[in-house]
Amino acid sequence: MTDYATLIPVSVVTGFLGSGKTTLLKDLLASPRLRETAVLINEFGEIGLDHHLLQHVAESTLLLDNGCLCCAIRSDLTEALRDLLSRRERGEIPYFQRVVVETSGLADPVPIAYTILADPILQNHFRLGRIVTTVDAVNGMATLAGHPESIKQVAVADRLILTKTELCESETVEPLIAKLRRLNGSAPIVRAEAGGLDPEMLVGEDMLGAKTGSGEAAKWLAADDANILDLDTHDHRHAEGGIYSFCLTFDGPLDWAAFGIWMSMLLHRHGENVLRLKGLLNVAGAAAPVLINGVQHIVHPPAHLDAWPDGDRRSRIIFILRDLKREEIEASLAIFNRLAHAPPAASHREGALGMV
Amino acid sequence: MCSLCGMLGGRRHWTESASNPSAFAHQSDRPTIRRERQQRTRLVNLVLAHYGLTLADWPPAKYILGNAKGGTHLVDNLGELWPAADRLLNQACDPLDRSLLRALSASQGDGN
């Protein structure tokens, strides 16, 4: 079976038009930390990127028969990643240990995740790394108000990078930060200082990484703790176009089979409105926590941490939802979790095909 | 591929802990693939009963979803189960559906 920690991480830099994606990437690529990085960009903009492993992709997306926009194949990315891998193996290009994809300003980053997880070749060589979203501090509020694409980009992010903060007053920035926290309570918000961004922000170990997954989990739980208090005391669902985030906690262990049934059913029916979920689960019978990480209909294979990041042993799941009610999600999960303790029903056909 | 029946192995799904051994390496009582499939089948049937559907395990890699009229679908995993159930029912299975949750609560002895 594939060890996900050994797969090549594909980090995504996204953000609305003019939000500073390319500037951010240019700064980061100057760091020696990104030397062994292949870069796929959507368009050659005014800011020239100088990198020895730079490739252009055309963002052609194939919709699947079910018409779901998140479960779409980025055929350009499939081809580009396969080609990179093939050329690396043949020694035609320098070795790389990670890939960074820069999307266009209007792009939905979710099909990138779907492409990597669904392609039979890519899924055995690549995994999704961090999704980093740039937000323009000057125009961010207006962009979020007028362009649903930008809200989606914020909601699915692992890191939010505030750009152009030097061009505006704190009275402009603070409401934007508050809005970003309401939309995505678990993503740390970083201000981009010229040339001062830590490359680890983009390519540091993520939750599926081998060693510091617990550190990453601790970070998003800490970010969440700081933000959820505010979320719990206000109903922001209508203020943010129906999008809001919250954290569910469960005191007792979760039954993995029951959880899988519930989550797969929820995402099948409501995946388009589950913009992001991240969870640290206390699974019955497991000594260490299990991490889950999903974007709309797409769920990463679960990973385990070597240890709990803090003394709290409760299961914690952060949801970023659109138009779904927290109380309904919470009640439903609790009822499904109790299924594991239900007595077997005589009418079930488990043994009907000679399974026993 | 199964050496007995020649059936290709089912596609890996995130819910299958036996397919993600590294994620559950610390589990004190790791279930075998067979035991996990049995448990999954049992619990799914508690949900499907509300819709008049049943699921049968067809080792090593398939499940058979059926309705009372004899309609069936072969599915590999939970990711394929719910779309197939929707097709048999001509409606969407919804874990937030209040009537489903009431039925599940009643089966758990809550009676509400």
Coordinates of C-alpha atoms in Angstrom, one line a residue:
Chain A
M1 CA 0.0 0.0 0.0
T2 CA 1.1 3.5 -0.7
D3 CA 2.8 5.4 2.2
Y4 CA 1.3 8.9 1.6
A5 CA 4.2 10.6 3.5
T6 CA 6.6 9.5 0.7
L7 CA 4.5 10.8 -2.2
I8 CA 5.5 14.0 -3.9
P9 CA 3.5 16.9 -2.4
V10 CA 1.8 19.2 -4.9
S11 CA 1.3 22.6 -3.2
V12 CA -1.2 25.1 -4.7
V13 CA -0.9 28.8 -4.9
T14 CA -4.2 30.4 -5.6
G15 CA -5.9 33.7 -5.1
F16 CA -8.1 36.1 -7.0
L17 CA -6.9 38.2 -10.0
G18 CA -4.3 40.7 -8.9
S19 CA -4.0 39.4 -5.4
G20 CA -0.2 38.8 -5.7
K21 CA 0.1 35.1 -6.4
T22 CA 3.0 35.6 -8.8
T23 CA 4.8 38.1 -6.6
L24 CA 4.5 35.7 -3.7
L25 CA 5.8 32.8 -5.8
K26 CA 8.7 34.9 -7.2
D27 CA 9.8 35.7 -3.6
L28 CA 9.5 32.2 -2.5
L29 CA 11.3 30.7 -5.5
A30 CA 14.3 32.8 -4.6
S31 CA 14.7 30.7 -1.5
P32 CA 17.2 27.8 -1.6
R33 CA 14.4 25.8 0.2
L34 CA 12.5 25.7 -3.1
R35 CA 15.4 24.6 -5.2
E36 CA 14.1 21.1 -5.8
T37 CA 10.7 22.3 -6.8
A38 CA 8.9 22.0 -10.1
V39 CA 6.6 24.9 -10.8
L40 CA 3.5 24.7 -13.0
I41 CA 1.9 28.1 -13.8
N42 CA -1.2 28.9 -15.7
E43 CA -0.1 32.0 -17.4
F44 CA 3.0 34.1 -18.0
G45 CA 2.1 37.4 -16.4
E46 CA 3.9 40.7 -16.3
I47 CA 6.1 39.5 -13.5
G48 CA 8.6 37.1 -14.9
L49 CA 9.4 34.0 -13.0
D50 CA 12.9 32.7 -13.2
H51 CA 13.1 29.1 -12.3
H52 CA 14.8 26.1 -13.8
L53 CA 11.8 23.9 -13.6
L54 CA 9.0 26.1 -14.7
Q55 CA 6.3 24.8 -17.0
H56 CA 3.1 26.4 -18.4
V57 CA -0.2 24.6 -18.2
A58 CA -3.4 25.7 -19.8
E59 CA -6.0 24.9 -17.2
S60 CA -8.3 22.7 -19.3
T61 CA -10.9 21.1 -17.1
L62 CA -13.0 18.1 -18.0
L63 CA -16.3 17.9 -16.3
L64 CA -17.4 14.4 -15.4
D65 CA -20.8 12.9 -16.2
N66 CA -22.2 13.8 -12.8
G67 CA -21.7 17.4 -13.6
C68 CA -20.1 18.1 -10.2
L69 CA -17.7 21.0 -10.6
C70 CA -15.3 19.9 -7.8
C71 CA -15.0 16.4 -9.2
A72 CA -13.6 17.6 -12.4
I73 CA -10.3 16.4 -14.0
R74 CA -7.7 19.0 -14.8
S75 CA -6.5 17.2 -17.9
D76 CA -3.7 19.7 -18.4
L77 CA -2.4 19.0 -14.9
T78 CA -2.7 15.2 -15.4
E79 CA -0.5 15.5 -18.5
A80 CA 2.0 17.9 -16.9
L81 CA 2.5 15.9 -13.8
R82 CA 2.9 12.6 -15.6
D83 CA 5.3 14.3 -18.0
L84 CA 7.3 15.8 -15.1
L85 CA 7.5 12.4 -13.4
S86 CA 8.5 10.6 -16.6
R87 CA 11.3 13.1 -17.4
R88 CA 12.6 13.1 -13.9
E89 CA 12.8 9.3 -13.9
R90 CA 14.7 9.4 -17.3
G91 CA 17.0 12.1 -15.9
E92 CA 16.0 14.6 -18.5
I93 CA 15.3 17.3 -15.9
P94 CA 16.8 18.0 -12.5
Y95 CA 15.5 16.0 -9.6
F96 CA 12.5 17.6 -7.8
Q97 CA 10.9 16.6 -4.6
R98 CA 7.8 18.8 -4.7
V99 CA 5.6 20.6 -7.2
V100 CA 4.0 24.0 -6.8
V101 CA 1.0 24.8 -9.0
E102 CA -0.1 28.4 -9.5
T103 CA -3.7 28.7 -10.6
S104 CA -5.4 31.5 -12.5
G105 CA -7.2 34.1 -10.6
L106 CA -10.6 32.7 -11.3
A107 CA -9.7 29.1 -10.9
D108 CA -11.4 26.7 -8.4
P109 CA -8.5 24.9 -6.7
V110 CA -10.6 21.8 -5.8
P111 CA -10.3 20.0 -9.2
I112 CA -6.5 20.0 -8.6
A113 CA -7.1 17.9 -5.5
Y114 CA -9.5 15.6 -7.4
T115 CA -7.1 15.2 -10.3
I116 CA -4.3 14.0 -8.0
L117 CA -6.4 11.7 -6.0
A118 CA -8.4 10.2 -8.9
D119 CA -5.8 9.6 -11.5
P120 CA -4.6 6.0 -11.3
I121 CA -1.0 7.0 -12.0
L122 CA -0.8 10.3 -10.2
Q123 CA -2.3 8.9 -7.0
N124 CA 0.6 6.6 -6.6
H125 CA 3.2 9.3 -7.0
F126 CA 1.7 12.6 -5.9
R127 CA -0.4 13.9 -3.0
L128 CA -1.9 17.3 -2.4
G129 CA 0.3 19.5 -0.3
R130 CA -0.8 22.9 1.1
I131 CA -3.3 25.1 -0.5
V132 CA -2.1 28.7 -0.1
T133 CA -4.4 31.5 -1.0
T134 CA -3.4 35.1 -1.5
V135 CA -5.8 37.9 -0.5
D136 CA -5.3 41.5 -1.5
A137 CA -5.7 43.6 1.6
V138 CA -6.7 46.7 -0.4
N139 CA -9.4 45.1 -2.6
G140 CA -10.1 41.9 -0.6
M141 CA -13.4 43.0 0.9
A142 CA -14.8 44.0 -2.4
T143 CA -13.5 40.9 -4.1
L144 CA -15.1 38.6 -1.5
A145 CA -18.3 40.5 -1.8
G146 CA -18.5 40.4 -5.6
H147 CA -16.8 37.2 -6.6
P148 CA -17.9 33.8 -5.2
E149 CA -14.7 32.3 -6.8
S150 CA -12.6 34.2 -4.3
I151 CA -14.7 33.0 -1.3
K152 CA -14.1 29.4 -2.4
Q153 CA -10.4 30.0 -2.7
V154 CA -10.3 31.3 0.9
A155 CA -12.5 28.6 2.3
V156 CA -10.3 25.7 1.0
A157 CA -7.0 27.3 2.0
D158 CA -4.5 25.8 4.5
R159 CA -2.8 29.2 4.7
L160 CA -4.1 32.7 3.9
I161 CA -1.5 35.2 2.8
L162 CA -2.5 38.9 3.1
T163 CA -0.8 40.9 0.5
K164 CA -0.4 44.6 -0.1
T165 CA -0.9 45.4 3.6
E166 CA 1.6 48.1 3.4
L167 CA -0.7 50.0 1.0
C168 CA -3.6 50.3 3.4
E169 CA -4.4 51.3 7.0
S170 CA -5.1 48.9 9.8
E171 CA -8.8 50.0 9.8
T172 CA -9.0 48.4 6.3
V173 CA -7.1 45.2 7.2
E174 CA -8.7 44.3 10.5
P175 CA -12.3 43.8 9.2
L176 CA -10.8 41.8 6.3
I177 CA -9.0 39.5 8.7
A178 CA -12.2 39.1 10.8
K179 CA -14.0 38.2 7.6
L180 CA -11.4 35.7 6.6
R181 CA -11.5 34.1 10.0
R182 CA -15.2 33.7 9.7
L183 CA -14.9 32.0 6.4
N184 CA -12.0 29.8 7.3
G185 CA -11.3 29.5 11.0
S186 CA -8.5 26.9 10.7
A187 CA -6.1 28.5 8.3
P188 CA -3.4 30.7 9.9
I189 CA -3.3 34.2 8.3
V190 CA 0.1 35.5 7.4
R191 CA 0.9 39.0 6.3
A192 CA 3.2 39.1 3.3
E193 CA 6.1 41.3 4.1
A194 CA 8.3 42.0 1.0
G195 CA 10.8 39.2 0.7
G196 CA 10.2 38.1 4.3
L197 CA 7.8 35.2 3.9
D198 CA 9.0 31.9 5.3
P199 CA 9.0 29.3 2.4
E200 CA 7.9 26.7 5.0
M201 CA 4.6 28.4 4.8
L202 CA 4.2 26.9 1.3
V203 CA 6.3 23.8 1.3
G204 CA 6.6 23.0 5.0
E205 CA 5.5 19.6 6.2
D206 CA 1.7 19.4 6.1
M207 CA -0.6 17.0 7.9
L208 CA 0.3 14.1 5.6
G209 CA 4.0 14.7 6.0
A210 CA 6.1 12.2 7.7
K211 CA 7.3 13.9 10.8
T212 CA 5.5 17.0 11.7
G213 CA 1.9 16.2 11.1
S214 CA 1.2 16.7 14.7
G215 CA 2.7 20.2 14.5
E216 CA 0.5 21.1 11.6
A217 CA -2.5 19.7 13.3
A218 CA -1.7 21.7 16.4
K219 CA -1.5 24.8 14.3
W220 CA -4.9 24.5 12.7
L221 CA -6.4 23.6 16.0
A222 CA -4.8 26.6 17.6
A223 CA -6.0 28.9 14.8
D224 CA -9.4 27.3 15.2
D225 CA -9.5 27.8 19.0
A226 CA -8.7 31.5 18.5
N227 CA -11.4 32.0 16.0
I228 CA -14.2 29.7 16.9
L229 CA -15.1 31.5 20.1
D230 CA -16.2 34.4 17.9
L231 CA -18.0 32.1 15.5
D232 CA -19.9 30.3 18.2
T233 CA -21.4 33.5 19.5
H234 CA -22.6 34.9 16.3
D235 CA -24.6 33.6 13.4
H236 CA -22.5 34.5 10.4
R237 CA -24.2 32.2 7.9
H238 CA -26.1 34.9 6.2
A239 CA -23.4 37.6 6.4
E240 CA -20.9 35.5 4.4
G241 CA -23.1 34.1 1.6
G242 CA -24.1 31.2 3.7
I243 CA -20.5 30.1 4.3
Y244 CA -19.2 29.7 7.9
S245 CA -16.8 27.5 9.8
F246 CA -17.1 25.7 13.1
C247 CA -15.5 23.0 15.1
L248 CA -17.4 19.9 16.4
T249 CA -16.0 18.1 19.4
F250 CA -16.8 14.6 20.5
D251 CA -15.9 13.4 23.9
G252 CA -16.0 9.7 23.3
P253 CA -14.2 7.6 20.7
L254 CA -15.7 7.5 17.2
D255 CA -16.4 4.2 15.5
W256 CA -14.4 4.3 12.2
A257 CA -16.9 2.2 10.2
A258 CA -19.8 4.3 11.3
F259 CA -17.9 7.5 10.7
G260 CA -17.0 6.4 7.2
I261 CA -20.6 5.6 6.4
W262 CA -21.8 8.9 7.7
M263 CA -19.1 11.0 6.1
S264 CA -19.4 9.3 2.7
M265 CA -23.1 9.7 2.7
L266 CA -22.9 13.4 3.8
L267 CA -20.3 14.2 1.1
H268 CA -22.3 12.3 -1.5
R269 CA -25.4 14.3 -0.7
H270 CA -24.0 17.6 0.4
G271 CA -20.4 17.6 -0.8
E272 CA -20.8 20.8 -2.9
N273 CA -21.6 22.6 0.4
V274 CA -18.9 21.1 2.5
L275 CA -16.1 23.3 1.4
R276 CA -13.6 22.0 3.7
L277 CA -13.3 19.6 6.6
K278 CA -10.3 18.7 8.8
G279 CA -10.4 16.4 11.7
L280 CA -8.4 14.9 14.4
L281 CA -10.3 11.8 15.4
N282 CA -10.1 9.6 18.5
V283 CA -10.9 6.4 16.8
A284 CA -12.1 3.5 19.0
G285 CA -9.3 1.1 19.5
A286 CA -6.6 3.4 18.2
A287 CA -3.9 4.8 20.5
A288 CA -3.0 7.7 18.3
P289 CA -5.2 10.2 16.5
V290 CA -6.4 9.7 12.9
L291 CA -6.4 12.8 10.6
I292 CA -9.0 13.3 8.0
N293 CA -8.8 16.1 5.5
G294 CA -11.4 16.7 2.8
V295 CA -12.5 19.3 0.2
Q296 CA -16.0 19.0 -1.0
H297 CA -16.5 15.5 -2.4
I298 CA -12.9 14.7 -2.1
V299 CA -11.3 13.1 1.0
H300 CA -7.6 12.4 1.4
P301 CA -6.7 8.9 2.6
P302 CA -6.6 9.2 6.4
A303 CA -3.3 9.5 8.1
H304 CA -2.2 8.9 11.7
L305 CA -0.2 11.0 14.0
D306 CA 2.4 9.5 16.3
A307 CA 0.9 11.3 19.2
W308 CA -1.8 13.7 20.2
P309 CA -0.6 17.3 19.7
D310 CA -1.9 18.3 23.1
G311 CA -3.6 16.9 26.2
D312 CA -7.0 17.0 24.6
R313 CA -8.1 13.5 23.5
R314 CA -11.5 14.6 22.1
S315 CA -12.2 14.2 18.4
R316 CA -12.3 17.6 16.8
I317 CA -13.6 18.2 13.3
I318 CA -13.5 21.6 11.6
F319 CA -16.1 22.2 9.0
I320 CA -16.4 25.0 6.5
L321 CA -20.0 24.8 5.2
R322 CA -22.3 26.6 2.9
D323 CA -26.0 26.6 3.8
L324 CA -25.9 23.6 6.1
K325 CA -26.9 23.8 9.7
R326 CA -24.3 23.0 12.4
E327 CA -26.9 21.5 14.7
E328 CA -28.1 19.1 12.0
I329 CA -24.6 17.9 11.2
E330 CA -23.8 17.4 14.9
A331 CA -27.0 15.5 15.7
S332 CA -26.6 13.3 12.6
L333 CA -23.0 12.3 13.4
A334 CA -23.9 11.5 16.9
I335 CA -26.8 9.2 15.8
F336 CA -24.7 7.5 13.2
N337 CA -21.8 6.9 15.7
R338 CA -24.2 5.1 18.0
L339 CA -25.0 2.6 15.2
A340 CA -21.9 0.8 16.2
H341 CA -23.5 -0.2 19.4
A342 CA -26.8 -1.3 17.9
P343 CA -27.7 -5.0 18.1
P344 CA -27.4 -7.0 14.8
A345 CA -30.7 -7.1 12.9
A346 CA -31.9 -10.5 11.9
S347 CA -33.0 -9.4 8.4
H348 CA -29.6 -8.4 7.2
R349 CA -28.2 -10.5 4.4
E350 CA -24.6 -10.4 5.4
G351 CA -24.2 -14.1 5.1
A352 CA -26.4 -14.6 2.2
L353 CA -23.6 -15.0 -0.3
G354 CA -21.5 -17.5 1.7
M355 CA -19.4 -14.8 3.3
V356 CA -19.1 -16.5 6.7
Chain B
M1 CA -6.4 -9.8 -8.3
C2 CA -8.0 -12.6 -6.3
S3 CA -6.3 -15.9 -7.2
L4 CA -9.5 -17.9 -6.6
C5 CA -12.1 -16.0 -8.5
G6 CA -10.0 -13.9 -10.8
M7 CA -11.8 -10.7 -9.7
L8 CA -9.8 -7.5 -9.8
G9 CA -9.4 -5.9 -6.4
G10 CA -11.8 -3.1 -5.7
R11 CA -10.6 0.5 -5.8
R12 CA -9.2 1.9 -2.7
H13 CA -11.5 4.1 -0.7
W14 CA -10.6 6.4 2.2
T15 CA -13.1 4.7 4.5
E16 CA -11.3 1.3 4.4
S17 CA -8.8 1.2 7.2
A18 CA -7.5 -2.1 6.0
S19 CA -6.5 -0.3 2.8
N20 CA -4.7 2.4 4.7
P21 CA -2.6 0.4 7.2
S22 CA -0.3 3.2 8.0
A23 CA -3.2 5.4 9.2
F24 CA -4.3 2.8 11.6
A25 CA -0.9 1.4 12.6
H26 CA -1.5 2.3 16.2
Q27 CA -4.8 0.6 16.5
S28 CA -4.6 -1.9 19.3
D29 CA -7.2 -4.2 17.7
R30 CA -6.8 -3.7 14.0
P31 CA -9.7 -5.5 12.2
T32 CA -9.0 -7.9 9.3
I33 CA -10.3 -6.8 6.0
R34 CA -13.0 -9.4 6.3
R35 CA -14.1 -8.3 9.8
E36 CA -14.1 -4.7 8.7
R37 CA -16.3 -5.5 5.7
Q38 CA -18.7 -7.4 7.9
Q39 CA -18.9 -4.5 10.3
R40 CA -19.4 -2.0 7.5
T41 CA -22.1 -4.1 5.9
R42 CA -23.9 -4.5 9.2
L43 CA -24.0 -0.8 9.9
V44 CA -24.8 0.2 6.4
N45 CA -27.8 -2.1 6.5
L46 CA -29.1 -0.3 9.6
V47 CA -29.2 2.9 7.4
L48 CA -30.4 1.2 4.2
A49 CA -33.3 -0.5 6.0
H50 CA -35.0 2.9 6.2
Y51 CA -35.1 3.0 2.4
G52 CA -36.0 -0.6 1.9
L53 CA -32.6 -1.5 0.5
T54 CA -30.1 -4.1 1.6
L55 CA -26.4 -4.6 1.1
A56 CA -24.6 -8.0 1.0
D57 CA -20.9 -8.5 1.1
W58 CA -19.5 -10.3 -1.9
P59 CA -15.9 -11.0 -0.9
P60 CA -13.3 -10.3 -1.7
A61 CA -14.0 -6.9 -3.3
K62 CA -17.6 -6.3 -4.1
Y63 CA -20.9 -5.5 -2.4
I64 CA -24.3 -6.2 -3.8
L65 CA -26.9 -3.5 -3.2
G66 CA -30.5 -4.6 -3.7
N67 CA -34.1 -3.6 -3.4
A68 CA -37.2 -5.6 -2.7
K69 CA -38.1 -5.7 -6.4
G70 CA -34.9 -7.6 -7.2
G71 CA -33.0 -4.6 -8.5
T72 CA -29.3 -4.8 -7.8
H73 CA -26.1 -2.9 -8.2
L74 CA -22.6 -4.1 -7.7
V75 CA -20.5 -1.6 -5.9
D76 CA -16.9 -1.5 -4.8
N77 CA -17.0 0.8 -1.8
L78 CA -19.0 3.4 0.0
G79 CA -18.1 6.0 -2.6
E80 CA -20.1 3.9 -5.1
L81 CA -22.8 2.8 -2.8
W82 CA -24.7 6.1 -2.3
P83 CA -25.0 7.0 -6.0
A84 CA -26.2 3.4 -6.7
A85 CA -28.7 3.7 -3.8
D86 CA -30.0 6.9 -5.3
R87 CA -30.5 5.2 -8.6
L88 CA -32.5 2.4 -7.1
L89 CA -34.6 4.7 -5.0
N90 CA -35.0 7.6 -7.5
Q91 CA -34.2 9.8 -4.6
A92 CA -31.1 11.0 -2.8
C93 CA -30.1 9.3 0.5
D94 CA -29.5 12.1 3.0
P95 CA -27.8 11.7 6.4
L96 CA -29.5 14.9 7.5
D97 CA -33.0 13.6 6.6
R98 CA -35.1 13.9 9.8
S99 CA -37.1 10.8 9.1
L100 CA -34.0 8.8 8.7
L101 CA -32.5 10.1 11.9
R102 CA -35.8 9.5 13.8
A103 CA -35.8 5.9 12.5
L104 CA -32.1 5.3 13.5
S105 CA -32.7 6.9 16.9
A106 CA -35.7 4.6 17.4
S107 CA -33.6 1.6 16.5
Q108 CA -31.1 2.7 19.1
G109 CA -33.9 2.7 21.8
D110 CA -34.2 6.5 21.9
G111 CA -37.8 6.3 20.7
N112 CA -37.8 9.8 19.5

